[in-house]
Short mmCIF file of C-alpha atoms and ligand atoms in Angstrom, two decimals:
data_model
loop_
_atom_site.label_atom_id
_atom_site.label_comp_id
_atom_site.label_asym_id
_atom_site.label_seq_id
_atom_site.Cartn_x
_atom_site.Cartn_y
_atom_site.Cartn_z
CA MET A 155 0.10 -0.25 0.27
CA ARG A 156 2.75 2.27 1.12
CA TRP A 157 4.34 1.70 -2.39
CA ASN A 158 1.27 2.39 -4.44
CA VAL A 159 0.42 5.75 -2.20
CA LEU A 160 4.31 6.71 -3.34
CA ALA A 161 3.54 5.74 -6.51
CA ALA A 162 0.28 8.05 -6.56
CA LEU A 163 2.31 10.77 -4.94
CA GLY A 164 5.10 10.62 -7.69
CA TRP A 165 2.17 10.68 -10.30
CA VAL A 166 0.93 13.59 -9.09
CA VAL A 167 4.24 15.62 -8.76
CA VAL A 168 4.70 14.72 -12.40
CA CYS A 169 1.86 15.96 -13.49
CA ALA A 170 1.70 19.32 -11.81
CA THR A 171 5.34 19.71 -12.69
CA PRO A 172 5.36 20.62 -16.41
CA VAL A 173 9.45 20.70 -16.33
CA ALA A 174 9.74 16.76 -14.63
CA ALA A 175 7.08 15.71 -17.29
CA GLN A 176 9.78 17.01 -19.81
CA THR A 177 12.88 15.31 -18.48
CA LYS A 178 10.71 11.93 -18.81
CA ALA A 179 12.75 9.27 -20.04
CA PRO A 180 11.74 8.85 -23.48
CA GLU A 181 12.34 4.69 -22.94
CA GLU A 182 9.74 5.16 -19.85
CA SER A 183 7.22 6.24 -22.14
CA ALA A 184 8.24 4.16 -25.06
CA SER A 185 7.32 0.75 -22.58
CA LYS A 186 3.93 2.05 -22.17
CA ASP A 187 3.07 2.20 -25.65
CA PRO A 188 4.91 -0.57 -27.77
CA VAL A 189 4.00 1.59 -31.05
CA LYS A 190 6.53 4.39 -29.46
CA ALA A 191 8.79 2.58 -28.57
CA LEU A 192 8.81 0.85 -32.65
CA VAL A 193 9.11 3.91 -34.18
CA SER A 194 11.70 5.19 -31.90
CA ARG A 195 13.69 2.36 -33.60
CA LEU A 196 13.66 4.38 -37.10
CA GLU A 197 16.92 6.55 -37.77
CA LEU A 198 18.23 8.93 -40.05
CA GLU A 199 21.52 7.58 -40.70
CA LYS A 200 19.82 3.50 -41.68
CA TYR A 201 16.77 6.10 -43.94
CA LYS A 202 19.98 7.91 -45.53
CA ALA A 203 22.26 4.86 -45.91
CA THR A 204 19.03 2.66 -47.63
CA ILE A 205 17.84 5.73 -49.98
CA LYS A 206 22.18 5.94 -50.84
CA GLY A 207 21.84 1.84 -51.48
CA LEU A 208 19.29 2.46 -53.71
CA THR A 209 21.37 5.31 -56.10
CA GLN A 210 24.21 3.01 -57.00
CA PHE A 211 21.67 1.66 -59.37
CA GLY A 212 21.37 4.86 -61.05
CA ASP A 213 17.61 5.79 -61.83
CA ARG A 214 16.58 2.84 -62.30
CA ARG A 215 14.48 2.71 -65.13
CA GLN A 216 12.38 -0.32 -65.86
CA GLY A 217 13.41 -2.49 -68.73
CA THR A 218 16.97 -2.49 -67.97
CA ASP A 219 19.59 -4.07 -66.40
CA ARG A 220 20.38 -1.66 -63.77
CA ASN A 221 16.44 -1.95 -62.44
CA ARG A 222 16.78 -5.56 -62.42
CA ALA A 223 19.41 -5.52 -60.19
CA ALA A 224 17.66 -3.15 -58.15
CA VAL A 225 15.05 -5.37 -57.64
CA ASP A 226 17.57 -8.08 -56.36
CA TRP A 227 19.32 -5.85 -54.03
CA ILE A 228 15.26 -5.13 -52.48
CA GLU A 229 15.08 -8.53 -51.92
CA ALA A 230 18.29 -9.49 -50.68
CA LYS A 231 17.88 -6.66 -48.47
CA LEU A 232 14.19 -7.52 -47.01
CA GLU A 233 15.85 -11.05 -46.51
CA SER A 234 18.31 -9.77 -44.11
CA TYR A 235 16.33 -7.98 -42.47
CA GLY A 236 14.09 -11.24 -41.94
CA CYS A 237 11.35 -10.82 -44.29
CA THR A 238 12.27 -14.03 -45.78
CA ASN A 239 9.13 -14.94 -47.63
CA THR A 240 9.78 -13.06 -50.18
CA GLU A 241 7.71 -13.22 -53.40
CA ARG A 242 7.52 -11.92 -57.00
CA VAL A 243 4.89 -10.56 -59.17
CA ARG A 244 5.52 -11.21 -62.98
CA TYR A 245 4.29 -9.38 -65.77
CA ASN A 246 4.98 -8.40 -69.46
CA PHE A 247 5.10 -4.62 -70.37
CA GLU A 248 4.63 -3.45 -74.29
CA PRO A 249 5.34 0.48 -74.05
CA PRO A 250 2.53 1.95 -75.93
CA PRO A 251 3.85 4.38 -78.53
CA PRO A 252 5.36 7.49 -77.79
CA ARG A 253 3.84 10.73 -77.89
CA PRO A 254 5.32 14.17 -76.78
CA PRO A 255 4.63 14.74 -72.78
CA ALA A 256 2.76 16.96 -71.56
CA ALA A 257 3.83 19.32 -69.46
CA ASP A 258 1.79 19.67 -65.67
CA ALA A 259 2.41 23.76 -65.54
CA PRO A 260 1.04 26.20 -67.95
CA ALA A 261 4.05 28.52 -69.64
CA ASN A 262 2.11 31.39 -68.15
CA PRO A 263 3.44 30.96 -64.47
CA VAL A 264 1.26 33.46 -62.68
CA ILE A 265 -2.73 32.47 -61.93
CA ALA A 266 -4.11 35.87 -61.39
CA SER A 267 -7.01 36.39 -58.97
CA GLY A 268 -9.84 34.69 -59.62
CA GLU A 269 -8.30 32.48 -62.50
CA VAL A 270 -9.36 28.91 -62.51
CA ARG A 271 -6.36 26.64 -63.72
CA SER A 272 -6.83 22.81 -62.81
CA GLY A 273 -4.59 19.90 -62.32
CA GLN A 274 -4.61 16.65 -62.00
CA GLY A 275 -6.72 14.83 -59.75
CA GLY A 276 -9.13 17.21 -59.33
CA SER A 277 -6.55 19.84 -57.89
CA ARG A 278 -6.83 23.44 -58.80
CA TYR A 279 -3.20 26.10 -59.06
CA ARG A 280 -2.81 28.90 -56.76
CA GLY A 281 0.06 31.52 -57.56
CA ILE A 282 3.52 31.10 -59.31
CA THR A 283 4.37 27.47 -60.96
CA ARG A 284 6.76 26.58 -62.87
CA PRO A 285 6.70 24.32 -65.72
CA THR A 286 7.43 20.47 -65.06
CA GLY A 287 8.00 17.18 -67.72
CA VAL A 288 10.34 14.60 -67.56
CA ASN A 289 14.24 14.74 -68.83
CA THR A 290 15.36 12.71 -71.66
CA ASP A 291 18.44 14.40 -72.23
CA PRO A 292 21.46 12.43 -71.24
CA MET A 293 23.40 15.11 -71.94
CA LYS A 294 21.92 17.42 -69.24
CA GLN A 295 23.09 14.55 -66.66
CA PRO A 296 26.76 16.64 -65.89
CA ASP A 297 28.08 13.64 -64.14
CA ALA A 298 29.58 11.68 -66.92
CA LYS A 299 29.86 8.74 -64.87
CA LEU A 300 25.58 8.74 -63.73
CA ARG A 301 25.31 9.27 -67.70
CA ALA A 302 26.87 6.17 -68.08
CA LEU A 303 25.47 4.04 -66.07
CA ASN A 304 21.90 5.04 -66.95
CA SER A 305 23.17 4.35 -70.66
CA GLN A 306 20.93 1.50 -71.17
CA ALA A 307 17.71 2.25 -73.45
CA SER A 308 14.69 0.09 -72.16
CA VAL A 309 13.17 -3.18 -73.72
CA PRO A 310 9.41 -4.12 -73.81
CA GLY A 311 9.20 -7.45 -72.22
CA LEU A 312 8.72 -9.86 -68.47
CA ARG A 313 9.03 -7.34 -65.28
CA GLU A 314 9.02 -8.43 -61.38
CA GLU A 315 8.62 -6.65 -59.15
CA VAL A 316 9.64 -7.81 -55.06
CA TYR A 317 7.11 -7.75 -51.95
CA CYS A 318 7.36 -9.80 -48.41
CA THR A 319 5.07 -10.36 -45.62
CA LYS A 320 4.82 -9.92 -41.70
CA ILE A 321 2.19 -12.57 -40.95
CA GLY A 322 -0.70 -11.87 -38.79
CA THR A 323 -0.39 -13.87 -35.66
CA THR A 324 -4.43 -14.01 -35.17
CA ARG A 325 -5.88 -12.69 -38.63
CA PRO A 326 -3.05 -13.81 -40.84
CA ASP A 327 -6.34 -13.83 -43.39
CA GLU A 328 -5.88 -9.81 -43.06
CA MET A 329 -3.63 -7.05 -44.33
CA TYR A 330 -2.84 -3.59 -44.86
CA ILE A 331 -0.33 -3.27 -48.05
CA VAL A 332 3.13 -0.45 -47.57
CA GLY A 333 3.81 0.34 -50.66
CA ALA A 334 6.47 2.45 -52.83
CA HIS A 335 7.34 2.73 -56.34
CA MET A 336 11.19 1.57 -56.95
CA ASP A 337 11.51 2.59 -60.98
CA GLY A 338 12.37 6.02 -61.62
CA HIS A 339 14.10 8.04 -64.77
CA GLY A 340 15.65 11.57 -65.81
CA TRP A 341 18.89 10.77 -66.07
CA ALA A 342 19.56 10.78 -62.71
CA GLU A 343 19.79 8.58 -59.33
CA ALA A 344 16.04 9.08 -58.85
CA ALA A 345 16.60 9.68 -55.32
CA ASN A 346 13.89 10.94 -53.92
CA ASP A 347 11.60 10.08 -56.68
CA ASN A 348 11.20 7.68 -55.28
CA GLY A 349 14.35 6.26 -53.17
CA SER A 350 12.60 8.22 -50.97
CA GLY A 351 9.36 6.11 -50.54
CA THR A 352 11.24 3.23 -51.12
CA ALA A 353 13.75 3.22 -48.63
CA LEU A 354 10.61 4.35 -45.69
CA VAL A 355 9.45 1.08 -46.60
CA MET A 356 12.34 -0.83 -46.25
CA GLU A 357 12.92 0.44 -43.35
CA LEU A 358 9.55 -0.05 -41.91
CA ALA A 359 9.99 -4.32 -43.52
CA ARG A 360 13.39 -3.84 -41.30
CA ILE A 361 11.23 -2.87 -37.88
CA PHE A 362 8.30 -4.47 -38.37
CA SER A 363 10.20 -7.99 -38.80
CA SER A 364 12.36 -7.48 -35.62
CA PRO A 365 12.10 -11.23 -33.75
CA ASP A 366 10.46 -9.25 -30.72
CA VAL A 367 7.47 -7.67 -32.63
CA GLN A 368 3.93 -9.33 -33.21
CA THR A 369 1.18 -8.15 -35.22
CA GLU A 370 -2.38 -9.69 -35.43
CA ARG A 371 -2.83 -8.68 -38.66
CA SER A 372 -0.57 -8.73 -41.75
CA ILE A 373 1.30 -6.26 -43.34
CA ARG A 374 2.58 -6.41 -46.61
CA PHE A 375 5.70 -4.88 -47.94
CA VAL A 376 5.42 -4.16 -51.96
CA LEU A 377 8.16 -2.14 -53.82
CA TRP A 378 6.38 -1.90 -57.15
CA ASN A 379 7.80 -1.35 -60.60
CA ASN A 380 6.47 0.36 -63.81
CA GLU A 381 4.73 3.06 -61.90
CA GLU A 382 6.22 6.51 -64.26
CA THR A 383 5.35 4.46 -66.76
CA GLY A 384 1.70 4.82 -65.89
CA LEU A 385 0.83 2.37 -62.77
CA ASN A 386 1.70 -0.73 -64.50
CA GLY A 387 3.42 -2.66 -61.82
CA ALA A 388 0.73 -1.92 -59.40
CA ARG A 389 -2.34 -2.85 -62.08
CA ALA A 390 -0.60 -5.95 -62.63
CA TYR A 391 -0.83 -6.65 -59.09
CA VAL A 392 -4.27 -6.21 -58.84
CA GLU A 393 -5.08 -7.91 -61.64
CA GLN A 394 -3.59 -10.63 -60.71
CA ARG A 395 -4.08 -11.13 -57.00
CA ALA A 396 -7.32 -9.31 -56.01
CA ALA A 397 -9.56 -12.35 -56.72
CA LEU A 398 -7.75 -14.29 -54.58
CA GLN A 399 -7.70 -12.18 -51.09
CA GLY A 400 -8.62 -14.37 -48.16
CA LYS A 401 -8.76 -17.57 -49.38
CA GLU A 402 -6.74 -20.05 -47.30
CA ASP A 403 -4.24 -22.57 -49.84
CA PRO A 404 -4.28 -25.32 -49.21
CA VAL A 405 -7.48 -25.54 -47.42
CA GLY A 406 -6.29 -26.35 -43.60
CA SER A 407 -3.21 -25.05 -43.88
CA GLY A 408 -3.64 -22.15 -42.00
CA LYS A 409 -1.48 -20.24 -45.08
CA TYR A 410 -3.63 -17.16 -47.11
CA PRO A 411 -1.13 -16.22 -49.89
CA GLU A 412 -3.34 -13.34 -50.06
CA PRO A 413 -4.71 -12.13 -47.23
CA ARG A 414 -8.08 -9.98 -48.08
CA TRP A 415 -7.37 -6.27 -48.32
CA LEU A 416 -7.86 -3.67 -45.84
CA GLY A 417 -5.85 -0.85 -46.79
CA MET A 418 -3.24 0.62 -49.19
CA ILE A 419 -0.92 3.29 -48.10
CA GLN A 420 1.74 4.53 -50.96
CA HIS A 421 4.92 6.00 -50.36
CA ASP A 422 5.53 8.57 -53.49
CA MET A 423 8.35 11.67 -53.20
CA MET A 424 9.01 11.87 -49.32
CA MET A 425 11.72 14.75 -49.28
CA TRP A 426 11.57 18.36 -50.89
CA ASP A 427 8.86 20.75 -49.40
CA HIS A 428 10.77 24.32 -49.50
CA GLY A 429 7.06 25.98 -50.61
CA MET A 430 5.76 27.51 -53.85
CA PRO A 431 8.41 28.88 -56.68
CA ARG A 432 9.58 32.53 -55.78
CA ALA A 433 8.23 34.71 -58.90
CA ASP A 434 11.52 34.40 -60.74
CA GLY A 435 11.06 31.03 -60.88
CA THR A 436 13.70 30.02 -58.21
CA LEU A 437 13.36 27.88 -55.17
CA ASN A 438 13.94 27.98 -51.40
CA PRO A 439 17.28 26.68 -51.22
CA GLU A 440 16.49 25.26 -47.59
CA GLN A 441 13.42 23.16 -46.05
CA ARG A 442 10.78 25.41 -45.21
CA PRO A 443 10.80 24.79 -40.71
CA GLU A 444 6.29 25.06 -41.89
CA ALA A 445 6.79 21.86 -44.48
CA ASP A 446 4.36 18.85 -43.44
CA VAL A 447 3.62 15.11 -45.16
CA ASN A 448 0.76 15.36 -47.14
CA ILE A 449 -1.65 12.39 -46.76
CA GLU A 450 -4.02 12.11 -49.70
CA PHE A 451 -7.65 10.26 -50.99
CA GLN A 452 -9.61 10.56 -53.63
CA SER A 453 -12.64 12.17 -53.58
CA THR A 454 -14.31 10.28 -56.43
CA ALA A 455 -12.74 6.52 -55.68
CA LYS A 456 -15.85 4.28 -54.14
CA MET A 457 -14.29 4.16 -51.34
CA ALA A 458 -13.85 7.73 -50.57
CA ASP A 459 -15.25 8.01 -47.35
CA GLN A 460 -13.03 4.72 -45.81
CA ALA A 461 -9.95 6.66 -47.22
CA MET A 462 -10.63 9.78 -45.57
CA LYS A 463 -10.83 8.19 -42.39
CA LEU A 464 -7.65 6.35 -43.08
CA ALA A 465 -6.13 9.71 -43.73
CA PHE A 466 -7.25 11.45 -40.32
CA PHE A 467 -6.41 8.42 -38.81
CA PHE A 468 -2.65 8.89 -40.17
CA ARG A 469 -3.07 12.60 -39.60
CA ASP A 470 -3.63 11.70 -35.62
CA ALA A 471 -0.54 8.95 -35.89
CA ASN A 472 1.44 11.82 -36.79
CA GLU A 473 0.65 13.54 -34.07
CA LYS A 474 1.48 11.30 -31.46
CA TYR A 475 4.30 9.82 -33.15
CA ALA A 476 6.36 12.11 -35.85
CA THR A 477 8.90 14.63 -34.63
CA ASP A 478 9.54 17.09 -36.48
CA TYR A 479 6.89 17.74 -39.11
CA PRO A 480 3.25 17.71 -39.24
CA ALA A 481 0.55 16.00 -41.73
CA ALA A 482 -1.93 17.27 -43.72
CA VAL A 483 -5.02 15.62 -45.26
CA GLY A 484 -6.00 16.73 -49.48
CA HIS A 485 -8.65 14.98 -51.27
CA HIS A 486 -7.10 14.44 -54.60
CA MET A 487 -5.23 12.06 -54.05
CA THR A 488 -3.37 11.27 -58.06
CA ASN A 489 -0.93 9.37 -60.12
CA THR A 490 0.29 6.90 -57.61
CA ASP A 491 -0.12 2.98 -57.42
CA SER A 492 -2.59 3.77 -54.93
CA THR A 493 -4.98 4.66 -57.42
CA PRO A 494 -5.94 0.58 -59.04
CA PHE A 495 -6.49 -0.21 -55.19
CA MET A 496 -8.81 3.06 -54.77
CA ASP A 497 -12.10 1.65 -55.69
CA LEU A 498 -11.35 -1.97 -54.11
CA VAL A 499 -10.37 -0.42 -51.06
CA PRO A 500 -9.72 2.16 -48.64
CA ALA A 501 -6.29 4.12 -50.19
CA ILE A 502 -4.21 6.53 -49.40
CA SER A 503 -0.72 8.41 -50.48
CA LEU A 504 1.75 10.29 -48.50
CA ARG A 505 3.84 12.99 -50.42
CA GLU A 506 6.09 15.55 -49.78
CA SER A 507 3.44 18.17 -51.23
CA GLU A 508 0.08 17.31 -53.13
CA ARG A 509 0.54 15.96 -55.85
CA GLY A 510 -2.29 18.40 -58.03
CA MET A 511 -1.93 21.60 -56.80
CA HIS A 512 2.33 21.06 -55.44
CA ILE A 513 4.47 18.93 -57.91
CA GLY A 514 1.91 19.57 -60.23
CA ALA A 515 2.50 23.29 -60.24
CA GLY A 516 6.20 22.93 -60.10
CA TRP A 517 7.34 22.82 -56.65
CA ASP A 518 9.87 20.16 -56.55
CA PRO A 519 12.61 21.24 -59.46
CA HIS A 520 14.09 18.53 -58.76
CA TRP A 521 11.20 15.58 -60.21
CA HIS A 522 12.48 13.58 -63.17
CA GLN A 523 15.09 15.81 -63.52
CA PRO A 524 19.15 15.56 -63.72
CA THR A 525 19.55 16.82 -60.20
CA ASP A 526 17.23 14.14 -58.29
CA VAL A 527 20.40 12.53 -57.16
CA TYR A 528 21.21 11.77 -53.32
CA ALA A 529 24.25 15.02 -53.36
CA THR A 530 21.44 17.50 -53.68
CA PHE A 531 19.11 16.92 -50.64
CA SER A 532 20.20 17.89 -47.11
CA ASP A 533 19.34 16.43 -43.31
CA LYS A 534 16.13 18.94 -43.00
CA ASP A 535 15.05 17.06 -46.62
CA PHE A 536 15.89 13.61 -45.06
CA ARG A 537 14.06 14.51 -42.09
CA LEU A 538 11.00 14.97 -43.72
CA GLY A 539 10.91 11.10 -45.16
CA LEU A 540 11.75 10.37 -41.83
CA ASN A 541 8.66 12.02 -40.06
CA ALA A 542 6.31 10.04 -43.14
CA ALA A 543 8.08 7.06 -42.22
CA GLN A 544 6.87 7.52 -38.22
CA THR A 545 3.58 8.27 -39.30
CA THR A 546 2.69 5.30 -41.68
CA LEU A 547 4.99 3.26 -39.07
CA GLY A 548 2.48 4.69 -35.58
CA GLY A 549 -0.26 4.46 -38.01
CA VAL A 550 -0.08 0.86 -39.35
CA ALA A 551 1.49 -0.27 -36.15
CA GLN A 552 -1.96 0.49 -34.66
CA LEU A 553 -3.81 -0.78 -37.06
CA ALA A 554 -2.55 -4.20 -37.36
CA GLY A 555 -2.23 -4.12 -33.37
CA THR A 556 1.22 -4.29 -32.38
CA ARG A 557 2.65 -5.73 -29.47
CA LEU A 558 6.56 -6.47 -28.25
CA LYS A 559 7.32 -9.69 -27.13
ZN1 ZN B 236 6.85 8.74 -58.09
#
């Protein structure tokens, strides 16, 4: 009893003294919340190292040896983390005849007061815009070594993409899908688009695969291929696997090759939120302090209401678990691998900015450009990606029912 009284008194003291509350050791609160303990296992240096590892394969353009080598490398890494049940989706890709790339942002960069100019996904541009596009000119890459690394052209044909799964203890037949595309283009290193999202998914696979982590439901970590050609890898997954959901195979085995989908969480371009272009077309060279993680759902999707709830659940997870940057929710999710899922299951995407009104309006000057290389980004940029990882880890760990053994 005496111990209880002292403990109760101690609690009062902690509550009544802001300074005492602030100096509470992080492990103490982490031990009460297994999700917090898991989130604390994310490290900036590990996240950066995984992005750096991906950049050794240049732009990882689909249909090339460097893309296939990157898939092999990702698979080996997942297995080394303990996510050993890796599998591959195989599909054929025949590119449509080439057409001139359409610029997202219009030529006149300034949106006049009251002028309505539409962007992708139902969005509306505001303020100052910059032209966007995909660099296809090797000579715009000043680094001769990188130019050589990216020189092999894409060839139509067989494609592969890799995934691995954390199997749920009590509900192995249900899962959340955590995804990012691993292919890129533009004659650089695809460091931000989308080494930053790929590394985030790989880091979550590493942490959830730790032997002391148990989840009630399953979680699948997928690294899509062929996103940049039109979401072809994610579409192939949906076409091949949607009908397999929730089926035990073999019957009586307790094994579910395709657990029922509960939600799809996509990650695509996680690091650069320097604000709107300036009137002269230049950008703030520093990450802006009010940078945020943009969580988007698509209001026209069949599962829009459920996806909206999921998006706000992730915003809450951000408030609980992200160390530096907040999250905002938008309703114009577009041009990313969660799109093929959005009529079937609640689907959201996390990004550095909204894909429609921000990225589409030219807010990221490195998007598909020769400057999308590891050296372009500062720790403040990498940290925005880490905060997105904290957000998704916090959200998915709660939804999947996580405990530490
Ligand atoms: Zn992308």
